[in-house]
């Protein structure tokens, strides 16, 4: 045999169907195909083996040009593809069967877990220059994301660029109105909505111009020329990402060729795709559902004597949308679709509140009448007392503290309105 071409039974497509039964899944486990593929791949010095239809033209082209001969390098590359393909195939089978419980139910987390990512980019270094790094992506991302982004101009993306761009893009996906998110070191420092993308960017930048220097900017609508011009005329930026980038916008960014401009494609805000998040620990891997949790206004519980006004409710929901993207302990102040201060990553919640206030004061942003969002409950009333001193009038938080009554009493003393979401948004 000189040439072997095999298409395996569609196991992954079969088990992805909601009505798939165990017998149907087992029927779609290919046995002979993987055996032939592995045998041929092992013997690649003499056999050309193909598992990807995308390689048909490549193989035919070599055969036509070289009297039916395929080069050693191509045969080796195709053999590697076979082992990658069968490894993924066997992993899918093991993941599926390993999730089936003895009583017939399904465990969402199988007893062993294997997943295959493909290397999209080699990198000069990782988080720091002494660390090696590469960027790997899922075979078929189900939603527009950093992994689906096309780079339209600029220097090669770094490890930190990818991480921060992901943070910015995932935050901006939560808004329906034209929105802009500016991220620095994985935390949003500017977030705003506006009537236009340009207005959203101007307001997001206003929140913290100091931190915006060298930041990542994400939009939820196609980048237009006016917004692109405002960015490159005003600030140093590492990355700009949007669903699409107009040719006119790209003409504006062309004057700053080092700026990385990405188009990731459009997503459906109302149908975010569930999936898993991973966190590597020494000797293991933590796996959890993506934090796509949302609360509706009807699900909020007003726990104070004063009810929120219509505008306060809008501000509360805005700050709640932002705070889930901030590293814990997280505090966000916001008003009228613009954040006014962010306190991120502190070991004490009240210190996050103080830092957020300091940020607002540094930029001369008035906090009177603003809302405060907290990613988790207030363990003491000190956070509410500080908020009252700053002029905050409305608070949104999960609730659930042993001292909730004390915190509620503090809000009532200051004539603040406070709502509980019943949902926490820790982010580590």
Short mmCIF file of C-alpha atoms in Angstrom, two decimals:
data_model
loop_
_atom_site.label_atom_id
_atom_site.label_comp_id
_atom_site.label_asym_id
_atom_site.label_seq_id
_atom_site.Cartn_x
_atom_site.Cartn_y
_atom_site.Cartn_z
CA UNK A 1 0.00 0.00 0.00
CA UNK A 2 1.40 3.37 -1.03
CA UNK A 3 -1.52 5.60 -0.06
CA UNK A 4 -4.17 5.34 2.68
CA UNK A 5 -7.06 7.79 3.09
CA UNK A 6 -9.47 7.27 5.99
CA UNK A 7 -12.43 9.23 7.38
CA UNK A 8 -13.33 7.97 10.86
CA UNK A 9 -16.88 7.48 12.13
CA UNK A 10 -18.22 10.88 13.31
CA UNK A 11 -18.10 10.13 17.04
CA UNK A 12 -17.80 13.74 18.26
CA UNK A 13 -20.66 14.93 16.04
CA UNK A 14 -22.79 12.00 17.18
CA UNK A 15 -22.41 12.53 20.94
CA UNK A 16 -22.91 16.29 20.50
CA UNK A 17 -26.54 15.63 19.59
CA UNK A 18 -28.92 16.10 22.55
CA UNK A 19 -30.79 12.85 21.81
CA UNK A 20 -27.70 10.66 21.50
CA UNK A 21 -28.00 7.36 23.41
CA UNK A 22 -25.17 5.21 24.72
CA UNK A 23 -25.80 2.43 22.15
CA UNK A 24 -25.78 5.01 19.34
CA UNK A 25 -22.54 6.50 20.65
CA UNK A 26 -20.86 3.08 20.86
CA UNK A 27 -22.02 2.26 17.34
CA UNK A 28 -20.11 5.33 16.14
CA UNK A 29 -16.80 4.30 17.70
CA UNK A 30 -14.54 3.48 14.76
CA UNK A 31 -12.25 0.49 15.41
CA UNK A 32 -10.74 -0.54 12.08
CA UNK A 33 -10.10 3.03 10.90
CA UNK A 34 -7.77 4.08 13.74
CA UNK A 35 -5.96 0.74 13.51
CA UNK A 36 -5.21 1.20 9.82
CA UNK A 37 -4.26 4.84 10.32
CA UNK A 38 -1.81 4.14 13.12
CA UNK A 39 -0.22 1.25 11.26
CA UNK A 40 0.22 3.34 8.11
CA UNK A 41 1.52 6.34 10.05
CA UNK A 42 4.08 4.17 11.81
CA UNK A 43 5.20 3.02 8.37
CA UNK A 44 5.24 6.56 6.92
CA UNK A 45 8.65 5.97 5.36
CA UNK A 46 6.82 3.92 2.75
CA UNK A 47 3.16 4.97 3.03
CA UNK A 48 1.36 8.28 2.56
CA UNK A 49 -1.57 8.50 4.99
CA UNK A 50 -4.24 11.21 4.90
CA UNK A 51 -6.92 12.06 7.51
CA UNK A 52 -7.64 15.69 6.61
CA UNK A 53 -9.53 16.60 3.43
CA UNK A 54 -7.59 19.85 3.46
CA UNK A 55 -4.47 17.87 2.51
CA UNK A 56 -5.95 16.28 -0.61
CA UNK A 57 -4.81 19.05 -2.96
CA UNK A 58 -1.36 19.13 -1.39
CA UNK A 59 -0.82 15.38 -1.85
CA UNK A 60 -2.26 15.35 -5.37
CA UNK A 61 -0.07 18.29 -6.32
CA UNK A 62 3.11 16.50 -5.21
CA UNK A 63 2.09 13.27 -6.93
CA UNK A 64 1.41 15.07 -10.20
CA UNK A 65 4.66 17.01 -10.03
CA UNK A 66 6.87 14.12 -8.90
CA UNK A 67 5.65 11.10 -10.87
CA UNK A 68 3.25 9.82 -8.15
CA UNK A 69 5.85 10.30 -5.39
CA UNK A 70 5.13 12.15 -2.12
CA UNK A 71 8.15 13.68 -0.39
CA UNK A 72 9.59 12.30 2.85
CA UNK A 73 8.86 15.57 4.64
CA UNK A 74 5.21 15.53 3.59
CA UNK A 75 4.75 11.88 4.56
CA UNK A 76 6.22 12.58 7.99
CA UNK A 77 4.02 15.62 8.50
CA UNK A 78 0.93 13.65 7.50
CA UNK A 79 1.90 10.85 9.87
CA UNK A 80 2.13 13.30 12.76
CA UNK A 81 -1.33 14.54 11.79
CA UNK A 82 -2.63 10.98 12.04
CA UNK A 83 -1.40 10.53 15.60
CA UNK A 84 -2.79 13.96 16.55
CA UNK A 85 -6.11 13.01 14.97
CA UNK A 86 -6.42 9.58 16.58
CA UNK A 87 -5.32 10.99 19.94
CA UNK A 88 -8.13 13.51 19.81
CA UNK A 89 -10.57 10.84 18.64
CA UNK A 90 -9.68 8.47 21.48
CA UNK A 91 -9.79 11.35 23.98
CA UNK A 92 -13.32 12.23 22.91
CA UNK A 93 -14.40 8.62 23.43
CA UNK A 94 -12.72 8.39 26.84
CA UNK A 95 -14.21 11.73 27.94
CA UNK A 96 -17.70 10.66 26.91
CA UNK A 97 -17.67 7.14 28.33
CA UNK A 98 -15.86 8.31 31.48
CA UNK A 99 -18.72 10.70 32.24
CA UNK A 100 -21.38 7.96 32.31
CA UNK A 101 -22.37 6.95 35.83
CA UNK A 102 -23.43 3.46 36.91
CA UNK A 103 -27.02 4.57 37.48
CA UNK A 104 -27.21 5.89 33.92
CA UNK A 105 -26.71 9.59 34.58
CA UNK A 106 -23.94 11.81 33.24
CA UNK A 107 -21.23 13.45 35.33
CA UNK A 108 -20.31 16.76 33.65
CA UNK A 109 -16.72 16.16 34.78
CA UNK A 110 -15.44 12.75 33.54
CA UNK A 111 -13.15 10.56 35.64
CA UNK A 112 -10.24 11.40 33.30
CA UNK A 113 -10.11 14.43 31.07
CA UNK A 114 -8.15 14.90 27.86
CA UNK A 115 -8.28 17.90 25.58
CA UNK A 116 -6.31 18.87 22.49
CA UNK A 117 -5.25 22.39 21.57
CA UNK A 118 -3.33 23.39 18.45
CA UNK A 119 -0.37 25.75 18.49
CA UNK A 120 -1.44 29.00 16.87
CA UNK A 121 1.66 31.03 17.64
CA UNK A 122 5.16 30.65 19.02
CA UNK A 123 6.10 33.56 21.28
CA UNK A 124 9.36 35.32 22.07
CA UNK A 125 8.73 34.74 25.77
CA UNK A 126 5.98 34.31 28.34
CA UNK A 127 4.74 36.50 31.15
CA UNK A 128 8.39 37.41 31.79
CA UNK A 129 11.43 37.28 29.47
CA UNK A 130 12.95 34.25 31.20
CA UNK A 131 9.83 32.14 30.50
CA UNK A 132 9.19 30.28 27.24
CA UNK A 133 5.66 30.45 25.82
CA UNK A 134 3.27 29.61 22.99
CA UNK A 135 -0.40 30.29 22.26
CA UNK A 136 -2.62 27.24 21.74
CA UNK A 137 -6.24 27.35 20.57
CA UNK A 138 -9.22 25.02 20.57
CA UNK A 139 -9.85 23.20 17.27
CA UNK A 140 -13.18 24.93 16.69
CA UNK A 141 -13.95 27.81 19.09
CA UNK A 142 -17.71 28.06 19.48
CA UNK A 143 -17.78 31.84 19.99
CA UNK A 144 -15.93 34.86 18.64
CA UNK A 145 -12.95 35.34 20.96
CA UNK A 146 -9.23 36.08 21.08
CA UNK A 147 -8.63 32.65 19.50
CA UNK A 148 -10.69 33.56 16.42
CA UNK A 149 -9.13 37.00 16.00
CA UNK A 150 -7.43 38.01 12.74
CA UNK A 151 -4.50 40.38 13.12
CA UNK A 152 -4.82 43.17 10.58
CA UNK A 153 -1.70 45.13 11.47
CA UNK A 154 0.92 45.57 14.16
CA UNK A 155 3.70 43.70 15.89
CA UNK A 156 3.36 40.07 16.90
CA UNK A 157 1.12 39.52 19.91
CA UNK A 158 2.91 38.80 23.18
CA UNK A 159 1.82 36.43 25.94
CA UNK A 160 0.54 39.34 28.05
CA UNK A 161 -1.16 40.91 25.01
CA UNK A 162 -3.21 37.76 24.48
CA UNK A 163 -4.17 37.46 28.14
CA UNK A 164 -5.17 41.11 28.50
CA UNK A 165 -6.99 41.20 25.17
CA UNK A 166 -9.02 38.20 26.28
CA UNK A 167 -9.94 40.01 29.51
CA UNK A 168 -10.99 43.16 27.66
CA UNK A 169 -13.00 41.34 25.01
CA UNK A 170 -14.85 39.11 27.48
CA UNK A 171 -15.81 42.18 29.52
CA UNK A 172 -17.12 44.22 26.57
CA UNK A 173 -19.25 41.28 25.38
CA UNK A 174 -21.65 41.96 28.25
CA UNK A 175 -23.01 45.22 26.83
CA UNK A 176 -25.70 45.85 24.22
CA UNK A 177 -25.14 49.59 23.68
CA UNK A 178 -21.95 50.80 21.97
CA UNK A 179 -19.27 50.00 24.58
CA UNK A 180 -15.55 50.36 25.18
CA UNK A 181 -13.37 48.53 27.71
CA UNK A 182 -9.77 49.49 28.44
CA UNK A 183 -7.74 46.86 30.30
CA UNK A 184 -4.37 47.06 32.02
CA UNK A 185 -2.81 43.99 33.64
CA UNK A 186 -6.01 41.91 33.31
CA UNK A 187 -8.24 44.50 35.04
CA UNK A 188 -10.54 47.04 33.41
CA UNK A 189 -9.43 50.59 34.16
CA UNK A 190 -11.98 52.22 31.86
CA UNK A 191 -15.43 50.99 30.88
CA UNK A 192 -18.24 53.02 29.34
CA UNK A 193 -21.18 52.92 26.99
CA UNK A 194 -22.28 55.74 24.71
CA UNK A 195 -24.54 56.76 21.86
CA UNK A 196 -21.62 56.03 19.53
CA UNK A 197 -18.41 54.03 19.77
CA UNK A 198 -16.43 57.27 19.88
CA UNK A 199 -18.43 58.55 22.84
CA UNK A 200 -17.98 55.21 24.61
CA UNK A 201 -14.20 55.37 24.08
CA UNK A 202 -13.93 59.00 25.24
CA UNK A 203 -15.83 58.20 28.44
CA UNK A 204 -13.87 55.00 29.11
CA UNK A 205 -10.59 56.87 28.68
CA UNK A 206 -11.79 59.64 30.99
CA UNK A 207 -12.19 57.15 33.84
CA UNK A 208 -8.43 56.57 34.19
CA UNK A 209 -6.18 58.14 31.53
CA UNK A 210 -3.06 57.29 33.54
CA UNK A 211 -3.71 53.54 33.55
CA UNK A 212 -5.00 53.59 29.97
CA UNK A 213 -1.44 54.29 28.76
CA UNK A 214 -0.19 51.12 27.10
CA UNK A 215 -3.52 49.40 27.60
CA UNK A 216 -5.73 47.08 25.58
CA UNK A 217 -8.92 48.53 24.07
CA UNK A 218 -11.92 46.38 23.17
CA UNK A 219 -15.17 47.34 21.45
CA UNK A 220 -18.44 45.47 20.96
CA UNK A 221 -19.16 47.01 17.54
CA UNK A 222 -17.09 47.44 14.35
CA UNK A 223 -14.27 49.95 14.80
CA UNK A 224 -14.92 53.10 12.75
CA UNK A 225 -12.53 55.73 11.44
CA UNK A 226 -13.47 58.48 13.93
CA UNK A 227 -12.87 56.25 16.94
CA UNK A 228 -9.63 54.83 15.53
CA UNK A 229 -8.32 58.36 14.86
CA UNK A 230 -9.18 59.48 18.40
CA UNK A 231 -7.23 56.56 19.85
CA UNK A 232 -4.03 56.93 17.85
CA UNK A 233 -4.04 60.72 18.23
CA UNK A 234 -4.50 60.54 21.99
CA UNK A 235 -2.67 57.61 23.54
CA UNK A 236 -0.16 54.81 23.35
CA UNK A 237 -2.08 51.57 22.97
CA UNK A 238 -0.86 47.98 22.66
CA UNK A 239 -3.91 46.28 21.12
CA UNK A 240 -7.28 47.30 19.66
CA UNK A 241 -9.86 44.54 19.16
CA UNK A 242 -13.37 44.73 17.74
CA UNK A 243 -15.79 42.39 15.96
CA UNK A 244 -14.75 43.99 12.69
CA UNK A 245 -12.56 46.91 11.59
CA UNK A 246 -13.62 49.14 8.71
CA UNK A 247 -11.08 49.90 5.96
CA UNK A 248 -11.32 53.58 6.92
CA UNK A 249 -10.44 52.75 10.54
CA UNK A 250 -7.47 50.67 9.42
CA UNK A 251 -6.27 53.61 7.35
CA UNK A 252 -6.26 55.69 10.53
CA UNK A 253 -4.30 53.16 12.58
CA UNK A 254 -1.79 52.71 9.76
CA UNK A 255 0.09 55.75 11.04
CA UNK A 256 1.00 53.68 14.13
CA UNK A 257 2.14 50.44 12.54
CA UNK A 258 3.21 48.87 15.83
CA UNK A 259 -0.34 48.99 17.16
CA UNK A 260 -1.87 45.55 16.98
CA UNK A 261 -5.35 45.72 15.41
CA UNK A 262 -7.55 42.62 15.63
CA UNK A 263 -10.95 41.64 14.25
CA UNK A 264 -12.47 38.69 16.10
CA UNK A 265 -15.89 38.33 14.46
CA UNK A 266 -19.33 39.02 15.92
CA UNK A 267 -20.85 37.16 18.88
CA UNK A 268 -24.42 36.73 20.08
CA UNK A 269 -24.76 38.56 23.39
CA UNK A 270 -28.03 36.78 24.16
CA UNK A 271 -26.62 33.31 23.52
CA UNK A 272 -23.21 33.11 25.13
CA UNK A 273 -21.63 29.69 24.69
CA UNK A 274 -21.11 27.63 27.87
CA UNK A 275 -17.75 26.00 28.34
CA UNK A 276 -14.99 25.33 30.84
CA UNK A 277 -12.33 27.53 32.36
CA UNK A 278 -9.01 26.02 33.42
CA UNK A 279 -6.56 27.02 36.11
CA UNK A 280 -3.25 25.22 36.35
CA UNK A 281 -1.97 24.38 39.81
CA UNK A 282 1.23 22.51 40.59
CA UNK A 283 0.48 18.86 39.96
CA UNK A 284 -3.09 19.39 38.84
CA UNK A 285 -5.75 21.27 36.92
CA UNK A 286 -8.81 23.08 38.26
CA UNK A 287 -11.78 22.95 35.90
CA UNK A 288 -15.00 24.93 36.25
CA UNK A 289 -17.88 26.31 34.20
CA UNK A 290 -17.32 29.70 32.59
CA UNK A 291 -18.78 32.50 34.71
CA UNK A 292 -21.65 33.48 32.44
CA UNK A 293 -24.03 34.06 35.34
CA UNK A 294 -26.36 37.04 34.99
CA UNK A 295 -29.08 38.53 37.16
CA UNK A 296 -32.26 40.17 35.91
CA UNK A 297 -33.76 43.22 37.60
CA UNK A 298 -36.68 41.05 38.70
CA UNK A 299 -34.25 38.76 40.55
CA UNK A 300 -32.71 41.52 42.65
CA UNK A 301 -33.73 41.83 46.28
CA UNK A 302 -33.96 45.32 47.73
CA UNK A 303 -32.90 44.98 51.38
CA UNK A 304 -33.00 48.61 52.50
CA UNK A 305 -35.83 50.92 53.44
CA UNK A 306 -35.24 53.07 50.38
CA UNK A 307 -36.01 51.65 46.94
CA UNK A 308 -33.61 52.46 44.09
CA UNK A 309 -34.73 55.06 41.57
CA UNK A 310 -34.90 54.06 37.92
CA UNK A 311 -31.53 55.68 37.23
CA UNK A 312 -29.97 54.08 40.30
CA UNK A 313 -31.16 50.68 39.12
CA UNK A 314 -29.55 51.27 35.72
CA UNK A 315 -26.30 52.31 37.42
CA UNK A 316 -26.39 49.28 39.74
CA UNK A 317 -26.78 46.85 36.86
CA UNK A 318 -23.97 48.60 34.95
CA UNK A 319 -21.51 48.36 37.85
CA UNK A 320 -22.53 44.74 38.45
CA UNK A 321 -21.75 43.92 34.82
CA UNK A 322 -18.28 45.44 35.18
CA UNK A 323 -17.31 44.12 38.61
CA UNK A 324 -17.47 40.48 37.48
CA UNK A 325 -14.47 41.22 35.22
CA UNK A 326 -12.34 42.71 38.02
CA UNK A 327 -9.91 40.66 40.11
CA UNK A 328 -11.15 39.99 43.64
CA UNK A 329 -11.58 41.68 46.00
CA UNK A 330 -13.32 43.96 43.52
CA UNK A 331 -15.13 47.29 43.96
CA UNK A 332 -16.46 49.42 41.08
CA UNK A 333 -18.03 52.89 41.26
CA UNK A 334 -20.13 53.96 38.29
CA UNK A 335 -22.81 56.37 37.09
CA UNK A 336 -24.70 56.87 33.85
CA UNK A 337 -22.91 54.13 31.92
CA UNK A 338 -19.35 55.01 32.95
CA UNK A 339 -17.10 53.63 35.65
CA UNK A 340 -15.65 56.25 37.96
CA UNK A 341 -13.21 54.14 39.95
CA UNK A 342 -11.99 50.55 40.23
CA UNK A 343 -10.42 48.82 43.21
CA UNK A 344 -8.96 45.45 42.20
CA UNK A 345 -7.14 42.51 43.68
CA UNK A 346 -6.88 43.65 47.29
CA UNK A 347 -6.85 41.27 50.26
CA UNK A 348 -9.32 43.52 52.10
CA UNK A 349 -12.60 44.65 50.54
CA UNK A 350 -12.54 48.04 52.25
CA UNK A 351 -9.07 48.69 50.82
CA UNK A 352 -10.43 47.98 47.33
CA UNK A 353 -13.14 50.56 48.06
CA UNK A 354 -10.51 53.09 49.14
CA UNK A 355 -8.38 52.48 46.05
CA UNK A 356 -11.41 52.92 43.78
CA UNK A 357 -12.13 56.23 45.53
CA UNK A 358 -8.52 57.31 45.17
CA UNK A 359 -8.67 56.60 41.44
CA UNK A 360 -11.82 58.70 41.06
CA UNK A 361 -10.39 61.57 43.09
CA UNK A 362 -7.14 61.49 41.09
CA UNK A 363 -9.15 62.11 37.90
CA UNK A 364 -11.46 64.62 39.64
CA UNK A 365 -14.53 62.44 39.07
CA UNK A 366 -17.42 63.24 41.39
CA UNK A 367 -18.80 60.17 43.18
CA UNK A 368 -21.91 61.87 44.58
CA UNK A 369 -24.98 59.99 43.42
CA UNK A 370 -22.92 57.10 42.00
CA UNK A 371 -23.47 53.37 42.47
CA UNK A 372 -21.07 50.87 44.01
CA UNK A 373 -20.72 47.26 42.87
CA UNK A 374 -18.98 44.58 44.94
CA UNK A 375 -18.14 41.12 43.58
CA UNK A 376 -18.79 39.49 46.98
CA UNK A 377 -20.50 40.38 50.24
CA UNK A 378 -19.29 43.03 52.67
CA UNK A 379 -18.04 41.25 55.80
CA UNK A 380 -18.33 44.48 57.84
CA UNK A 381 -20.14 47.78 57.57
CA UNK A 382 -16.92 49.75 57.00
CA UNK A 383 -17.31 49.53 53.23
CA UNK A 384 -20.77 51.11 53.43
CA UNK A 385 -19.62 53.84 55.79
CA UNK A 386 -16.79 54.73 53.42
CA UNK A 387 -19.16 54.74 50.44
CA UNK A 388 -21.50 57.11 52.24
CA UNK A 389 -18.63 59.52 52.94
CA UNK A 390 -17.85 59.53 49.23
CA UNK A 391 -21.44 60.33 48.25
CA UNK A 392 -22.39 56.86 46.97
CA UNK A 393 -26.17 56.41 47.11
CA UNK A 394 -26.73 52.88 45.76
CA UNK A 395 -25.00 49.55 46.35
CA UNK A 396 -25.22 46.16 44.64
CA UNK A 397 -23.65 43.06 46.16
CA UNK A 398 -24.39 39.33 46.52
CA UNK A 399 -25.27 39.36 50.23
CA UNK A 400 -24.71 36.31 52.39
CA UNK A 401 -22.49 37.69 55.14
CA UNK A 402 -22.96 36.77 58.79
CA UNK A 403 -23.19 40.53 59.35
CA UNK A 404 -25.66 41.33 56.58
CA UNK A 405 -27.98 42.95 59.13
CA UNK A 406 -25.22 45.31 60.27
CA UNK A 407 -24.39 46.21 56.67
CA UNK A 408 -28.06 46.81 55.85
CA UNK A 409 -28.42 48.96 58.97
CA UNK A 410 -25.44 51.06 57.84
CA UNK A 411 -27.06 51.59 54.45
CA UNK A 412 -30.31 52.65 56.08
CA UNK A 413 -28.50 55.06 58.40
CA UNK A 414 -26.98 56.76 55.37
CA UNK A 415 -30.26 56.67 53.38
CA UNK A 416 -28.59 54.48 50.77
CA UNK A 417 -30.42 51.91 48.69
CA UNK A 418 -28.91 48.44 48.49
CA UNK A 419 -29.82 45.35 46.49
CA UNK A 420 -28.68 41.75 46.85
CA UNK A 421 -28.05 39.63 43.77
CA UNK A 422 -27.63 36.26 45.46
CA UNK A 423 -24.79 35.59 43.01
CA UNK A 424 -21.07 35.99 43.69
CA UNK A 425 -18.46 36.84 41.07
CA UNK A 426 -15.07 36.01 42.57
CA UNK A 427 -12.27 36.25 40.00
CA UNK A 428 -8.77 35.03 40.79
#
